[in-house]
Coordinates of C-alpha atoms in Angstrom, one line a residue:
M3 CA 5.7 5.5 16.4
T4 CA 5.6 7.6 12.8
S5 CA 5.0 11.0 12.2
T6 CA 3.3 12.0 8.8
H7 CA 4.6 14.4 6.0
T8 CA 1.4 15.4 3.7
D9 CA 3.5 17.1 1.5
G10 CA 7.1 15.7 -0.4
A11 CA 8.7 12.6 1.0
L12 CA 7.1 9.8 3.2
R13 CA 9.7 9.5 5.7
P14 CA 10.5 5.9 7.8
A15 CA 12.6 6.1 10.0
A16 CA 16.1 6.3 8.9
G17 CA 18.4 3.2 8.7
A18 CA 16.9 0.2 6.4
L19 CA 15.5 2.7 3.6
R20 CA 17.0 5.4 2.6
L21 CA 15.2 8.0 0.3
V22 CA 15.5 7.5 -3.3
E23 CA 13.1 9.9 -4.9
A24 CA 10.8 12.0 -3.1
R25 CA 7.0 11.9 -3.5
T26 CA 6.1 12.8 -6.9
T27 CA 3.9 11.7 -9.9
H28 CA 6.5 11.0 -12.7
P29 CA 9.4 9.4 -10.8
R30 CA 13.0 10.1 -12.5
T31 CA 14.5 6.9 -11.0
V32 CA 12.5 4.0 -12.1
G33 CA 10.8 3.3 -15.0
I34 CA 7.2 3.1 -13.5
T35 CA 5.1 6.0 -15.9
S36 CA 4.4 3.8 -18.8
Y37 CA 3.6 0.8 -16.4
A38 CA 1.5 2.6 -15.1
Q39 CA -0.6 3.9 -18.4
A40 CA -0.4 0.7 -19.4
V41 CA -2.5 -0.9 -16.4
T42 CA -4.7 1.6 -16.9
V43 CA -6.8 -1.2 -19.3
N44 CA -6.9 -3.3 -15.8
C45 CA -8.2 -0.8 -13.7
P46 CA -10.8 1.6 -14.2
Y47 CA -9.9 4.1 -11.9
L48 CA -6.3 4.8 -12.7
A49 CA -6.4 6.4 -15.7
P50 CA -8.4 9.3 -13.8
S51 CA -6.4 9.0 -11.2
L52 CA -3.2 9.7 -13.4
E53 CA -4.6 12.4 -15.3
R54 CA -5.4 14.4 -12.1
G55 CA -1.6 13.6 -11.0
L56 CA -3.5 11.8 -7.9
T57 CA -1.2 8.8 -8.7
R58 CA 2.4 9.4 -6.4
W59 CA 5.1 7.2 -6.1
T60 CA 7.7 7.6 -2.9
V61 CA 10.9 5.5 -3.8
Y62 CA 12.6 4.1 -1.3
E63 CA 15.9 1.4 -1.5
A64 CA 16.8 -1.6 1.2
V65 CA 20.2 -0.6 2.9
G66 CA 19.6 -2.7 6.0
E67 CA 18.9 -6.1 7.4
A68 CA 15.9 -8.0 6.3
E69 CA 13.9 -7.6 9.6
A70 CA 15.1 -3.7 10.0
V71 CA 13.6 -3.6 6.5
E72 CA 10.6 -4.8 7.3
A73 CA 9.9 -2.8 10.5
A74 CA 10.6 0.1 8.2
V75 CA 8.7 -1.3 5.1
F76 CA 5.6 -1.4 8.2
R77 CA 6.1 2.6 9.2
A78 CA 6.1 3.9 5.8
G79 CA 2.5 1.9 4.9
V80 CA 1.2 3.9 8.0
Q81 CA 2.5 7.1 7.2
T82 CA 1.6 6.7 3.3
A83 CA -2.3 5.4 4.7
E84 CA -2.6 8.6 7.2
C85 CA -1.6 10.6 4.1
V86 CA -4.5 8.8 1.8
R87 CA -6.5 9.4 4.9
A88 CA -6.1 12.9 5.2
S89 CA -6.4 13.6 1.1
A90 CA -9.9 11.1 0.8
A91 CA -12.1 13.9 1.8
C92 CA -10.5 16.2 -0.7
R93 CA -12.4 16.9 -4.0
H94 CA -11.7 13.6 -6.4
G95 CA -10.0 12.1 -2.9
S96 CA -11.3 8.5 -3.9
L97 CA -8.6 8.6 -6.7
V98 CA -5.6 8.7 -4.9
C99 CA -3.2 6.5 -5.3
E100 CA 0.2 6.7 -3.0
N101 CA 2.5 3.8 -4.1
I102 CA 5.5 2.6 -2.3
V103 CA 8.3 1.7 -4.5
L104 CA 11.2 -0.8 -2.7
L105 CA 14.0 -1.0 -4.3
N106 CA 16.8 -4.1 -3.7
A107 CA 14.0 -5.9 -1.0
D108 CA 13.6 -9.0 -0.3
D109 CA 9.7 -9.9 -1.4
D110 CA 9.6 -11.5 2.0
T111 CA 10.2 -8.1 3.7
M112 CA 6.8 -6.9 2.1
T113 CA 4.8 -10.2 3.2
W114 CA 3.6 -9.3 6.8
P115 CA 3.6 -5.4 6.6
H116 CA 1.5 -5.5 3.7
W117 CA -0.8 -8.3 5.9
A118 CA -0.9 -5.8 8.8
L119 CA -1.7 -3.0 7.1
K120 CA -4.8 -4.6 5.2
N121 CA -6.1 -4.9 8.9
L122 CA -5.5 -2.0 10.5
Y123 CA -6.6 0.1 7.5
G124 CA -9.1 -1.9 6.0
P125 CA -11.9 -1.1 8.6
V126 CA -11.4 2.6 7.8
G127 CA -11.8 2.1 3.8
L128 CA -8.1 2.2 2.6
M129 CA -6.6 -1.2 0.4
F130 CA -3.2 -1.9 0.6
G131 CA -1.8 -4.3 -2.7
K132 CA 0.9 -5.4 -3.2
F133 CA 3.2 -6.2 -6.6
R134 CA 6.6 -8.1 -7.3
R135 CA 9.0 -7.1 -9.4
G136 CA 8.3 -8.9 -12.5
E137 CA 5.3 -10.9 -11.3
E138 CA 2.7 -12.5 -13.8
D139 CA -0.6 -11.9 -13.1
T140 CA -4.4 -11.6 -15.2
D141 CA -7.2 -9.7 -13.9
R142 CA -10.6 -10.7 -12.8
H143 CA -11.5 -10.8 -16.5
G144 CA -9.1 -12.8 -17.0
L145 CA -6.9 -10.5 -18.9
R146 CA -3.0 -10.1 -18.2
I147 CA -1.9 -7.6 -16.0
P148 CA 1.6 -6.0 -17.4
P149 CA 4.3 -7.3 -14.7
P150 CA 5.8 -4.5 -12.6
P151 CA 9.4 -3.6 -13.3
V152 CA 9.7 -2.7 -9.6
A153 CA 8.4 -4.2 -6.4
F154 CA 5.6 -1.7 -4.9
L155 CA 3.3 -1.4 -2.5
P156 CA 0.1 0.8 -3.2
V157 CA -2.6 2.4 -1.3
R158 CA -5.6 3.7 -2.3
V159 CA -9.6 4.2 -0.6
A160 CA -11.6 1.6 -1.0
V161 CA -14.0 1.2 -4.0
R162 CA -16.8 -0.7 -1.0
T163 CA -19.0 -2.0 -3.8
R164 CA -16.2 -4.0 -5.5
D165 CA -12.7 -4.2 -3.1
P166 CA -14.4 -7.1 -0.9
R167 CA -14.2 -9.5 -4.4
F168 CA -10.8 -9.2 -3.9
L169 CA -10.9 -10.6 -0.4
A170 CA -12.4 -13.8 -1.0
A171 CA -9.9 -15.5 0.8
T172 CA -10.3 -13.2 4.0
P173 CA -14.1 -13.2 4.4
G174 CA -13.5 -11.1 7.7
L175 CA -11.3 -8.4 5.9
A176 CA -13.9 -8.6 2.9
D177 CA -16.7 -7.5 5.3
A178 CA -14.5 -4.8 7.2
V179 CA -14.0 -2.8 3.7
A180 CA -17.6 -3.3 2.5
N181 CA -18.4 -1.7 5.9
A182 CA -15.9 0.5 6.3
V183 CA -16.8 3.8 8.1
D184 CA -13.9 6.2 8.3
D185 CA -14.6 7.9 11.6
G186 CA -11.2 9.5 12.5
R187 CA -10.1 6.6 14.8
D188 CA -6.5 5.4 15.6
V189 CA -6.1 2.2 13.9
F190 CA -3.7 2.1 17.1
A191 CA -6.0 2.2 19.7
G192 CA -5.4 -0.9 22.3
M193 CA -2.5 -1.8 19.8
P194 CA 1.3 -2.4 20.3
Q195 CA 3.5 -0.3 19.0
D196 CA 6.3 -2.2 18.0
W197 CA 6.6 -3.7 14.7
K198 CA 7.8 -7.1 16.9
D199 CA 4.5 -6.9 18.5
V200 CA 2.4 -5.9 15.3
K201 CA 3.8 -8.5 13.2
L202 CA 3.1 -11.1 16.4
W203 CA -0.9 -9.6 16.1
A204 CA -0.5 -10.0 12.2
Q205 CA 0.4 -13.6 12.5
R206 CA -2.3 -14.6 14.9
L207 CA -4.7 -12.8 13.0
L208 CA -3.8 -15.0 10.4
L209 CA -4.4 -18.2 12.0
K210 CA -7.9 -16.7 12.9
R211 CA -9.1 -16.0 9.4

């Protein structure tokens, strides 16, 4: 279904997403660097990740119909997750954070890919986030989180002692992350490969939570 590129761009299938800027620590096409620095107040792991050049950004622009964009976002997420898995065992691998920036994409095109990816990769120790452009929020200490200048999906290695608290609404997933082991398994073993089928699986999973 996908191919993983661990260097340079992480490329979903051509068509619905156009690559704007390949994987980089300092994007030129979006004003994300100052935002990332500001968020270090809210995330204790971000500053050391930035200092070591382990927070990276790949910028895409949505150019297709919503359904096709949704499928491409999912594929980009899979490719990015596999890149993070490959980096996790390296020195400072726990600080790796890959971010998928989505320009001109409707918020809804992130929703189901994000939910599916969380459930596929939580059991092998990865966390997927979802940030909407301009979204207002606070952290667990009540501190304001700067609103993101763009929509993006971050992918990082889970902190098993801390991250389950962010998944209180999905206790099954929280437990999976708390006890995650990456044994190199194929997360799609026994799973459908087509995005439409994966989406149906994710929708059924939400009903069972």
